[in-house]
Coordinates of C-alpha atoms and ligand atoms in Angstrom, one line a residue:
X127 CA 0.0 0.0 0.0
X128 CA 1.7 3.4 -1.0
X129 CA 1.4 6.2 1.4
X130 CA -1.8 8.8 1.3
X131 CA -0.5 11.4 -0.8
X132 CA -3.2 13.8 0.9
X133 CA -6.4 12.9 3.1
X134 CA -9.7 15.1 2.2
X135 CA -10.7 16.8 5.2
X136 CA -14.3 15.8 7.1
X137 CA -16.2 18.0 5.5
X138 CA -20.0 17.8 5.7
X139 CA -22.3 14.7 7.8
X140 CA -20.7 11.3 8.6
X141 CA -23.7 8.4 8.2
X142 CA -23.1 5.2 10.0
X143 CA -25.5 2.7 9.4
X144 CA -25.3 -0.4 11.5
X145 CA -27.0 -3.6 10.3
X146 CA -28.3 -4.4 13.1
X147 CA -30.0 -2.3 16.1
X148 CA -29.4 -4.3 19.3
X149 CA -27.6 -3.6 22.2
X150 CA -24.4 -2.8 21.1
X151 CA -25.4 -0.8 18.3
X152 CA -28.0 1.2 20.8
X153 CA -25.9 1.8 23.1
X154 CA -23.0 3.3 21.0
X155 CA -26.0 5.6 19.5
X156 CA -27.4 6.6 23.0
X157 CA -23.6 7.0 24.8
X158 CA -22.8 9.6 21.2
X159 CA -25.8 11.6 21.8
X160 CA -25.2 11.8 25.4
X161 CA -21.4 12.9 25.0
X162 CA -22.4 15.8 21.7
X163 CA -24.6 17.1 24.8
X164 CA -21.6 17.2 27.9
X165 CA -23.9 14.4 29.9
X166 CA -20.9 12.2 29.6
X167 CA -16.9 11.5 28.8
X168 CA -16.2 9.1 25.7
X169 CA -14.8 7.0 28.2
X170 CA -13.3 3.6 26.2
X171 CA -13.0 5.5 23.1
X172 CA -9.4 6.0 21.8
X173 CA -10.5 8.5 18.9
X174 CA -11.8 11.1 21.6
X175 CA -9.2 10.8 24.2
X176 CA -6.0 9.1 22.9
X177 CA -3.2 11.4 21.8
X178 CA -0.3 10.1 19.7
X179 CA 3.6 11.3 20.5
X180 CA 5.2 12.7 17.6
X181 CA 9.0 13.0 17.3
X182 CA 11.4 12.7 19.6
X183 CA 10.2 12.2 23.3
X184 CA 12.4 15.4 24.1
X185 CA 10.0 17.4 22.0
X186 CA 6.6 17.3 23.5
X187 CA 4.8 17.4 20.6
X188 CA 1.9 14.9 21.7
X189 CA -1.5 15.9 19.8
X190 CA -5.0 14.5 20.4
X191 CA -5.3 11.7 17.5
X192 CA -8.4 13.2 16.2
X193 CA -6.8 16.5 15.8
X194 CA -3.6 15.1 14.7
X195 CA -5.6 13.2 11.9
X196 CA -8.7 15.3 11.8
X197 CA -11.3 12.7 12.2
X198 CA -15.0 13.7 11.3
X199 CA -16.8 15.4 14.8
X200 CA -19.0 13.5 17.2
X201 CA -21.4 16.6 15.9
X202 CA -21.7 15.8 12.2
X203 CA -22.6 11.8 12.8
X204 CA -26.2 10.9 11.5
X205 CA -27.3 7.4 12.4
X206 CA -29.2 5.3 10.7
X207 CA -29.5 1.0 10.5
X208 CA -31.7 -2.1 10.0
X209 CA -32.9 -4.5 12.1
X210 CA -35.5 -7.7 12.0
X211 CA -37.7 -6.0 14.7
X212 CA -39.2 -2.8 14.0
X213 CA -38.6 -0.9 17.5
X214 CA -36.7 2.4 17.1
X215 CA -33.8 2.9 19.0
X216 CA -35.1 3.8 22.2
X217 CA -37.0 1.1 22.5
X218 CA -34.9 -1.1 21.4
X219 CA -32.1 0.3 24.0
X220 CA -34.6 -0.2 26.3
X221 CA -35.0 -3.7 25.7
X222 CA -31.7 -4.4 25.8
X223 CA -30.9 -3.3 29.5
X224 CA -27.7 -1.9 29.1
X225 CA -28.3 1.5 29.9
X226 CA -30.5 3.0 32.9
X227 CA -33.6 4.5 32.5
X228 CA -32.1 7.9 33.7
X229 CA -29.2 7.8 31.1
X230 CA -31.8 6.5 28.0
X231 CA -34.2 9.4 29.5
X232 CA -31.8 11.8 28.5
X233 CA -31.8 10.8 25.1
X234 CA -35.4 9.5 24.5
X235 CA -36.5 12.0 21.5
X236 CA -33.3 11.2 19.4
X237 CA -33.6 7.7 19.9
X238 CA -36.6 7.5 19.2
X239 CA -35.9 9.1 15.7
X240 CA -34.0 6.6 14.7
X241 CA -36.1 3.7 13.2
X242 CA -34.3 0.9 11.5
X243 CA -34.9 0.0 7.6
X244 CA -36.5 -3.2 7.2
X245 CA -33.5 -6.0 6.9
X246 CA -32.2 -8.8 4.8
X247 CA -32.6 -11.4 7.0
X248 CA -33.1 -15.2 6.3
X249 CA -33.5 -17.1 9.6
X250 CA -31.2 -20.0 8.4
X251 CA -28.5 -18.2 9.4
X252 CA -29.3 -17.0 13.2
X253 CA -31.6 -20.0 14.6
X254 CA -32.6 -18.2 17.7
X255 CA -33.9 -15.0 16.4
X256 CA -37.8 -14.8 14.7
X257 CA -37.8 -11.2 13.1
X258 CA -40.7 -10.0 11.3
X259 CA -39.3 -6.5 9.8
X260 CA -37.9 -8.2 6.9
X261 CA -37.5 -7.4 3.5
X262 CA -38.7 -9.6 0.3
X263 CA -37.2 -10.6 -2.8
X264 CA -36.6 -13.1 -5.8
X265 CA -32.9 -13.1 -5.3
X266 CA -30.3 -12.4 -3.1
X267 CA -28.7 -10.2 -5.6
X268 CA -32.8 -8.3 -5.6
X269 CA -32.1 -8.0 -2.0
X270 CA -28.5 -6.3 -2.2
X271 CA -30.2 -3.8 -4.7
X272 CA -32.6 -3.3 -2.1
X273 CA -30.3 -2.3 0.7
X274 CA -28.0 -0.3 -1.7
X275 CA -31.4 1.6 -2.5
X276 CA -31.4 2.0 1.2
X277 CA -28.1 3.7 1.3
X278 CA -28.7 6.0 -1.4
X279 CA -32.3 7.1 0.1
X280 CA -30.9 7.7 4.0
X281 CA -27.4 9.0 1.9
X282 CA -30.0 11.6 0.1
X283 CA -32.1 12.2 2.7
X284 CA -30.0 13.3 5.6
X285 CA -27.7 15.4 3.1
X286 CA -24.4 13.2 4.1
X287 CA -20.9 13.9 2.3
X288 CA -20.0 10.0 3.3
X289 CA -21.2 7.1 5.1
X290 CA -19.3 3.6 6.6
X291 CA -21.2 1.0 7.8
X292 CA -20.3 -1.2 11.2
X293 CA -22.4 -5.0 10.9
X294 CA -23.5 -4.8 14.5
X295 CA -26.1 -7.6 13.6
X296 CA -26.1 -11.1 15.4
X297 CA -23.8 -13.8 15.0
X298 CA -24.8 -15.8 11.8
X299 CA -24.0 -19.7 11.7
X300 CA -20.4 -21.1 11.3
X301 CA -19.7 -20.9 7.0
X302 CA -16.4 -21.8 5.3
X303 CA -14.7 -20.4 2.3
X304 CA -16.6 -21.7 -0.2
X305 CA -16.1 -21.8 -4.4
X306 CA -19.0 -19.0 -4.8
X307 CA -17.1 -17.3 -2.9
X308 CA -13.7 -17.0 -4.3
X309 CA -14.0 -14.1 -7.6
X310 CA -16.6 -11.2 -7.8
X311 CA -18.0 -13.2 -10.7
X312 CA -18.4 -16.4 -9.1
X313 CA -20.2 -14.3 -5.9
X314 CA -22.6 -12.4 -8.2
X315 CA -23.8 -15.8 -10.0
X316 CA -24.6 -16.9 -6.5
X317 CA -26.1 -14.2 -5.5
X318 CA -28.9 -14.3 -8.1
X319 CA -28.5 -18.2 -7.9
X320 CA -29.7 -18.3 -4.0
X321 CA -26.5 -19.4 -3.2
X322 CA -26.8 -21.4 0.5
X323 CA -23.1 -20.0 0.9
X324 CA -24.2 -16.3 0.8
X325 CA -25.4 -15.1 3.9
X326 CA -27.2 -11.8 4.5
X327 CA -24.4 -10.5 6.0
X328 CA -22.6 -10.2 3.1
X329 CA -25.8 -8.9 1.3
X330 CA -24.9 -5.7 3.3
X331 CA -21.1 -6.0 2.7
X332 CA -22.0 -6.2 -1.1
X333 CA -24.3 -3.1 -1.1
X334 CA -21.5 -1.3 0.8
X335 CA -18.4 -1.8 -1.3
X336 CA -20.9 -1.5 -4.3
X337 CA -22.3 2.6 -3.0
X338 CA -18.7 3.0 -1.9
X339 CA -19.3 2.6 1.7
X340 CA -16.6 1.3 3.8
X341 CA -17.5 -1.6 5.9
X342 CA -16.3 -3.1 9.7
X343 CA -17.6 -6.3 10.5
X344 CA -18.3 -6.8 14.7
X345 CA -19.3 -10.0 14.5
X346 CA -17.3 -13.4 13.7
X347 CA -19.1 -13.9 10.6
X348 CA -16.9 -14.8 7.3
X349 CA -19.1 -11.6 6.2
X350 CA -17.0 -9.6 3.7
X351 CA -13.6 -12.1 4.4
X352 CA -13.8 -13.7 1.3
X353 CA -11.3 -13.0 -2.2
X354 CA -14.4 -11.8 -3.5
X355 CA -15.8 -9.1 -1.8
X356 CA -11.8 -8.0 -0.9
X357 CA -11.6 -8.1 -4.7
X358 CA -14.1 -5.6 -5.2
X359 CA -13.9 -3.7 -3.0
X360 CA -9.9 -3.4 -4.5
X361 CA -11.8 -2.7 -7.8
X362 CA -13.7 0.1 -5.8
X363 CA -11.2 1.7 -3.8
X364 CA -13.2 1.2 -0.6
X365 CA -11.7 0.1 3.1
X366 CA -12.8 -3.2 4.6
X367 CA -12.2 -4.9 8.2
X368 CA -12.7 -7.4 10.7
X369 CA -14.0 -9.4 12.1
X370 CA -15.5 -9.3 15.8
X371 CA -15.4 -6.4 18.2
X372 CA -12.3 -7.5 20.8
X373 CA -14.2 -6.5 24.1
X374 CA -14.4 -8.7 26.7
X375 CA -12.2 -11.6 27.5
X376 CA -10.1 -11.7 24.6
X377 CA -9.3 -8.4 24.9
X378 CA -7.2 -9.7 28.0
X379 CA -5.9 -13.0 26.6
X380 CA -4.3 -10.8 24.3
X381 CA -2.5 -9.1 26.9
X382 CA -1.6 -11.3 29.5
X383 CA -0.7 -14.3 26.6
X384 CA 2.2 -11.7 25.5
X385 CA 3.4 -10.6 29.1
X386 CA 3.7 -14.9 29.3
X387 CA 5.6 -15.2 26.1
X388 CA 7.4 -11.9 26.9
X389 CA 9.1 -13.3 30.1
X390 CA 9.2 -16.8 28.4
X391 CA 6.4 -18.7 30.8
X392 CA 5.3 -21.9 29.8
X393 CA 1.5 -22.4 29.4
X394 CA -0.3 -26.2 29.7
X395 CA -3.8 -24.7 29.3
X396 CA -6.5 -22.0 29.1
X397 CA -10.1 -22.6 30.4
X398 CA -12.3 -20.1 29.7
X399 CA -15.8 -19.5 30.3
X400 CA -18.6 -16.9 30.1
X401 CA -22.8 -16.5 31.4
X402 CA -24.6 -13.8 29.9
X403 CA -28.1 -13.3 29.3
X404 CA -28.9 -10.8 26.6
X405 CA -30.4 -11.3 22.8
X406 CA -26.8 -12.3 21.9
X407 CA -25.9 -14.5 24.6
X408 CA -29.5 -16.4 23.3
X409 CA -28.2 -16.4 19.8
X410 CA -24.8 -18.0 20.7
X411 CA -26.7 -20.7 22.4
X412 CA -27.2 -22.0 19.0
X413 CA -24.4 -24.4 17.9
X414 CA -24.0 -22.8 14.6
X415 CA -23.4 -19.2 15.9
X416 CA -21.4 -20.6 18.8
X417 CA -19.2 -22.1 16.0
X418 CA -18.5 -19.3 14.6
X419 CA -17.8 -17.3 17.8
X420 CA -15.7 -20.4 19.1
X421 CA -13.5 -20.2 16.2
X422 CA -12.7 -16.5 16.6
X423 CA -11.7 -16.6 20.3
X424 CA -9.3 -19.4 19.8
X425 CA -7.4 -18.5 17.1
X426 CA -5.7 -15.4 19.4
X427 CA -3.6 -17.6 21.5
X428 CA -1.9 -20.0 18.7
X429 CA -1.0 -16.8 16.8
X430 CA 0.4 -14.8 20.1
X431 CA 2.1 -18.0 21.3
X432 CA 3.7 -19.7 18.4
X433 CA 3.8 -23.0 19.4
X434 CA 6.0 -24.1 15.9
X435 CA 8.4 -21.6 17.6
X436 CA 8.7 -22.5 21.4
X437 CA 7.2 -26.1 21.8
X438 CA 8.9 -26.1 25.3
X439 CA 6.6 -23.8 26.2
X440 CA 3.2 -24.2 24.2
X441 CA 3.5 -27.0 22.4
X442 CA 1.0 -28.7 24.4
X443 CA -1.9 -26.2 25.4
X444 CA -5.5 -26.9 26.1
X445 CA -7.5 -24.0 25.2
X446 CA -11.0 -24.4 26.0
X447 CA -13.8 -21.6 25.5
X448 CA -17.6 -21.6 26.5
X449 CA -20.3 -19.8 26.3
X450 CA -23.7 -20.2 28.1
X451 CA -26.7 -18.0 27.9
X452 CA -28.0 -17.4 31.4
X453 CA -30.6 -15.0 31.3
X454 CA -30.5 -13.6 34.8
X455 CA -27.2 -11.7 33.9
X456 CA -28.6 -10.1 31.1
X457 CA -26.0 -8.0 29.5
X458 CA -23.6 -8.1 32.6
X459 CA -21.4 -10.6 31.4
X460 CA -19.4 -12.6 33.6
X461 CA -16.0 -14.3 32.2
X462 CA -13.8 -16.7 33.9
X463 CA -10.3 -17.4 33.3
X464 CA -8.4 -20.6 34.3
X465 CA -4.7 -20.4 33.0
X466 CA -2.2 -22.8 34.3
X467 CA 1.4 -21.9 33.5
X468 CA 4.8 -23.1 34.6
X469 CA 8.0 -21.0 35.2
X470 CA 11.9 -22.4 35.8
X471 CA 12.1 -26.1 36.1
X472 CA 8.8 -26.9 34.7
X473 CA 7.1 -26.0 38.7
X474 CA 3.2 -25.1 37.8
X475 CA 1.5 -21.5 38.9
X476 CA -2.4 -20.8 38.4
X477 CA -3.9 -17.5 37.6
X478 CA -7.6 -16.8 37.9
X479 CA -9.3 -14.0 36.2
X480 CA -13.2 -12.7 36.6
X481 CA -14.3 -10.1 35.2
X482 CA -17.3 -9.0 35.4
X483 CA -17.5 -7.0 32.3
X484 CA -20.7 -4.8 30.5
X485 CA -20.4 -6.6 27.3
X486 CA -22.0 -3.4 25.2
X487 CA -20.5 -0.5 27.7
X488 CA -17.4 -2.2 26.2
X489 CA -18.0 -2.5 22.4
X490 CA -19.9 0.8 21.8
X491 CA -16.6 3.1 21.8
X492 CA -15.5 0.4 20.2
X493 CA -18.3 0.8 17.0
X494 CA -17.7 4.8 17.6
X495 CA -13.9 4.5 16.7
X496 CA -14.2 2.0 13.3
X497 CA -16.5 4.2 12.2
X498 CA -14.3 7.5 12.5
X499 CA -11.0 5.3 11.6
X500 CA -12.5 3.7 8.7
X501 CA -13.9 7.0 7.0
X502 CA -10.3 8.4 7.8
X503 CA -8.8 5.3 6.2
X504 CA -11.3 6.4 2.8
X505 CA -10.7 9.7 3.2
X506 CA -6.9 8.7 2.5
X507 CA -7.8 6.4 -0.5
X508 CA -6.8 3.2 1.7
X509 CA -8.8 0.2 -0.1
X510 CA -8.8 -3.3 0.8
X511 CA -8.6 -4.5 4.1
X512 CA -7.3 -2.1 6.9
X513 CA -4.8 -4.3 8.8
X514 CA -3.7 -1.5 11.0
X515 CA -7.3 -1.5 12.8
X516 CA -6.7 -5.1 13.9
X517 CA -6.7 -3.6 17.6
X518 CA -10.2 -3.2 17.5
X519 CA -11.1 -6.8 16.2
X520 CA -10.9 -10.6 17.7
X521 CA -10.2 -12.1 14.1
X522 CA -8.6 -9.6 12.6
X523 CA -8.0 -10.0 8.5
X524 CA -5.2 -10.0 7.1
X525 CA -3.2 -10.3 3.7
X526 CA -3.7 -14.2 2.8
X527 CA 0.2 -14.8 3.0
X528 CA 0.4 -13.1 6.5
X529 CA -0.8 -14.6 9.8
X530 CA -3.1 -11.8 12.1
X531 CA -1.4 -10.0 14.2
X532 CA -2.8 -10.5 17.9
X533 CA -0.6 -9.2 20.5
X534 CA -2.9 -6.0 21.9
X535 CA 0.2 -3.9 22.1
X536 CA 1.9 -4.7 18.7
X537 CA -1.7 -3.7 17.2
X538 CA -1.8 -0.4 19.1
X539 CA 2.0 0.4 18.0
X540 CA 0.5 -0.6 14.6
X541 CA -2.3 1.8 14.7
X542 CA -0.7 4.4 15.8
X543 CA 2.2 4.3 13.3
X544 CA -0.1 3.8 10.6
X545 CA -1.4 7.4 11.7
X546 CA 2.3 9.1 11.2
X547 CA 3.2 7.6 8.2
X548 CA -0.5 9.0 6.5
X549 CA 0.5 12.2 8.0
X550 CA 4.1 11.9 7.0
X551 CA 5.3 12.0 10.2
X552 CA 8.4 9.4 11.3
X553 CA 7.7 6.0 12.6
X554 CA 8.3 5.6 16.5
X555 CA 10.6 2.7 16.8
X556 CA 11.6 3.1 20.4
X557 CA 15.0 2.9 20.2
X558 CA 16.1 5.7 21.7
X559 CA 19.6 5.3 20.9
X560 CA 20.1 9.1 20.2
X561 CA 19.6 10.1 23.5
X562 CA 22.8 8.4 25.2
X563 CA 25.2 10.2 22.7
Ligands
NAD833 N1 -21.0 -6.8 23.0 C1 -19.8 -7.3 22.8 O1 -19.0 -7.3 23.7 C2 -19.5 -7.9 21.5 C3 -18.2 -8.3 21.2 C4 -17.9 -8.9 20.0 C5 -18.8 -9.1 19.1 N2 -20.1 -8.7 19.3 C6 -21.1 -9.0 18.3 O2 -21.8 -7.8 17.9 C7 -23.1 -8.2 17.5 C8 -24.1 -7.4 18.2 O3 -24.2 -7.7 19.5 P1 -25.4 -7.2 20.4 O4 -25.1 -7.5 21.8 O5 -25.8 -5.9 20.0 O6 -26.5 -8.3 20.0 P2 -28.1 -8.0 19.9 O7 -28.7 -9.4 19.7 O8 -28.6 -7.2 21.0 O9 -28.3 -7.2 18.6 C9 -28.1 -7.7 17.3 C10 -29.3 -7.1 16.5 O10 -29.1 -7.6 15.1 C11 -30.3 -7.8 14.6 N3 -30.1 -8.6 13.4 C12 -29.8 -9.9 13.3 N4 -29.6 -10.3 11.9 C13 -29.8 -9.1 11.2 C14 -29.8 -8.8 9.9 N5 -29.6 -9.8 9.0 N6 -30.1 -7.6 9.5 C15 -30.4 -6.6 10.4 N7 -30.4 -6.8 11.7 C16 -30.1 -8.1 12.1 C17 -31.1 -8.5 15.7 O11 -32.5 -8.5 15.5 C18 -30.6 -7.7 16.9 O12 -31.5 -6.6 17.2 C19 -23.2 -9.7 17.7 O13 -22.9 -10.4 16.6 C20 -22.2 -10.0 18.7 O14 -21.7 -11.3 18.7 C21 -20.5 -8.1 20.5

């Protein structure tokens, strides 16, 4: 990828349309709202507070990141999305439980403006969920014109310069790569064949790349991780990433796997389980969706680790993850950690995590910073697949020859470099040497 020979500035309305209006996708709409008004600090959210050193650590030069790379303002964000149920967003955040009714109160007339389109959603894919809201059509391929319809309309309507799209929609069931999937061709002739292999997720993907909308996936989906849809969105210049917001527990695997690695501790095996009780915690009680969230949490370790590397240490680790929908909790997920390790002369140590997380208090600044990061990464002319975002993500993608890039603190160096070399600024290396001369 060359370097952005110049990045248009934010000017005019940001859209970001989330497939999907549940929890997650509520509560990042309710928490923006709140902050554009001073009820609340973006607290969680690395695009309103980080700041990013530039130069040498002698010259205290260290900008807020969304000055430094003028992101678009909290202010000029219009929201829109779809969903299988018709409530708008207030009711739907109210459903959802996340936030109290004090906070929602506060933000009850915009929510309540924002009513989701009807979706493309075909209940193969997510067993547990019975939506009505739904759109028809012949063909898949109808149904993609549909939502790209739906894009122009709210692009029209609401008078927006540029829009990005963040799938905060449930998990779908497990799929692999598939033949239909592999050339732009081969995925169009399924599309308008009813291909089994297409799922509605990447209906939206499609109608994205096709408008020119750059597109996040938050959920472990295969979604827009195919040759395909990478291929056009190549062919039309448009940024692409996933897959799966890293909230929760993965979001500390990834850093206490490296401090292990780090200080070369051996690791026999990793035991970890979660109860939660919301919509999405019902939907991964399916096998299928579990699948697919299954696979996504245990790649992290194996790629972190590198067993082929240090079989001493992790050539023999049992990594176990569960999920079980327990309604009581509701969105107050609770995650449990079981890691044996062994130090010097093989001698065995436990550690024991709980954290009792707020699985969509964790994911919404989450939504908040794709979205500004992506329409930067547009903004810039980056296509393809934005590997420098892989903080953000579980599963991240990745060039096919490359293997993701886990570690949480390799990903933020990552990010942040990726910033100063847009903005022609030098790389931060750490080495320091200049400073003993
Ligand atoms: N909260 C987290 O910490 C976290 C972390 C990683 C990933 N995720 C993923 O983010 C997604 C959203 O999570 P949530 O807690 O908001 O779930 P949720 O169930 O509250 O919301 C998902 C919404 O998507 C809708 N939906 C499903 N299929 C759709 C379709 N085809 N088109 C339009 N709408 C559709 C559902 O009706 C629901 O309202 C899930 O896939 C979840 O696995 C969440």
């Amino acid at each position: 990828m060359r370097r952005p020979v110049s990045v248009a500035p934010p000017k005019g309305k940001l859209g970001v349309l989330t497939p999907g209006m549940g929890a997650v996708s509520t509560t990042f709409m309710a928490g923006v709202e709140l902050v554009r008004r001073g009820h609340a600090v973006p607290v969680g959210s690395l695009t309103q507070l980080g700041t990013i050193r530039l130069g040498k650590r002698t010259d205290g030069r260290t900008p807020q990141i969304k000055d430094f790379v003028q992101l678009a303002k909290l202010d000029d964000i219009v929201f829109g999305g779809w969903d299988v149920f018709s409530d708008d967003a207030y009711q739907a955040a109210a459903k959802a439980g996340v936030l109290e009714a004090k906070d929602l109160a506060k933000a009850e007339k915009f929510l309540k403006g924002i009513k989701p389109m009807k979706a493309v959603f075909d209940q193969n894919y997510v067993k547990n969920l019975h939506g009505t809201h739904v759109k028809k059509g012949k063909t898949k391929f109808d149904l993609a014109e549909q939502l790209r319809e739906d894009i122009r309309t709210f692009k029209k309507k609401n008078k927006l310069d540029r829009l990005v799209m963040v799938w905060c929609g449930s998990t779908e069931v497990f799929l692999k790569p598939e033949d239909v999937h592999k050339s732009l061709a081969s995925f169009e002739k399924g599309m308008k064949a009813n291909h089994p292999a297409i799922a509605p997720s990447m209906l939206y993907a499609y109608a994205a790349i096709s408008e020119g909308v750059p597109f996040a996936n938050g959920a472990p989906n295969l979604t827009v991780d195919i040759p395909a849809l990478e291929e056009y969105a190549k062919a039309k210049n448009v940024a692409i990433g996933g897959k799966d917001f890293k909230t929760g527990q993965t979001l500390l695997k990834t850093v206490l796997a490296p401090a292990f690695k780090a200080r070369m501790l051996g690791l026999n095996g990793w035991f970890s389980t979660n109860i939660l009780g919301n919509r999405d915690g019902e939907v991964l009680d399916d096998p299928g969706s579990f699948k697919t969230k299954e696979e996504s949490k245990l790649g992290a370790l194996e790629y972190i680790l590198q067993p082929a590397l240090y079989p001493d240490l992790y050539g023999k680790i049992h990594h176990k993850v569960r999920i079980n929908y327990y309604p009581p909790r509701g969105d107050n997920k609770e995650g449990w950690d079981n890691i044996d390790i062994f130090g010097w002369l093989g001698y065995p140590m436990q550690i024991k995590v709980d954290f009792l997380c707020r699985d969509s208090i964790l994911a919404a600044p989450i939504v908040l910073d794709l979205a500004l990061f992506f329409d930067l990464a547009q903004r810039a002319g980056m296509r393809g697949i934005q590997e420098w975002l892989s903080f953000y993500f579980k599963s991240p993608m990745c060039a096919k020859e490359l293997y993701p890039e886990h570690d949480l603190f390799i990903q933020l160096m990552k990010l942040k470099n990726t910033l100063r070399w847009m903005m022609g600024e030098d790389l931060i290396t750490h080495l320091g040497s200049e400073y003993y001369d």
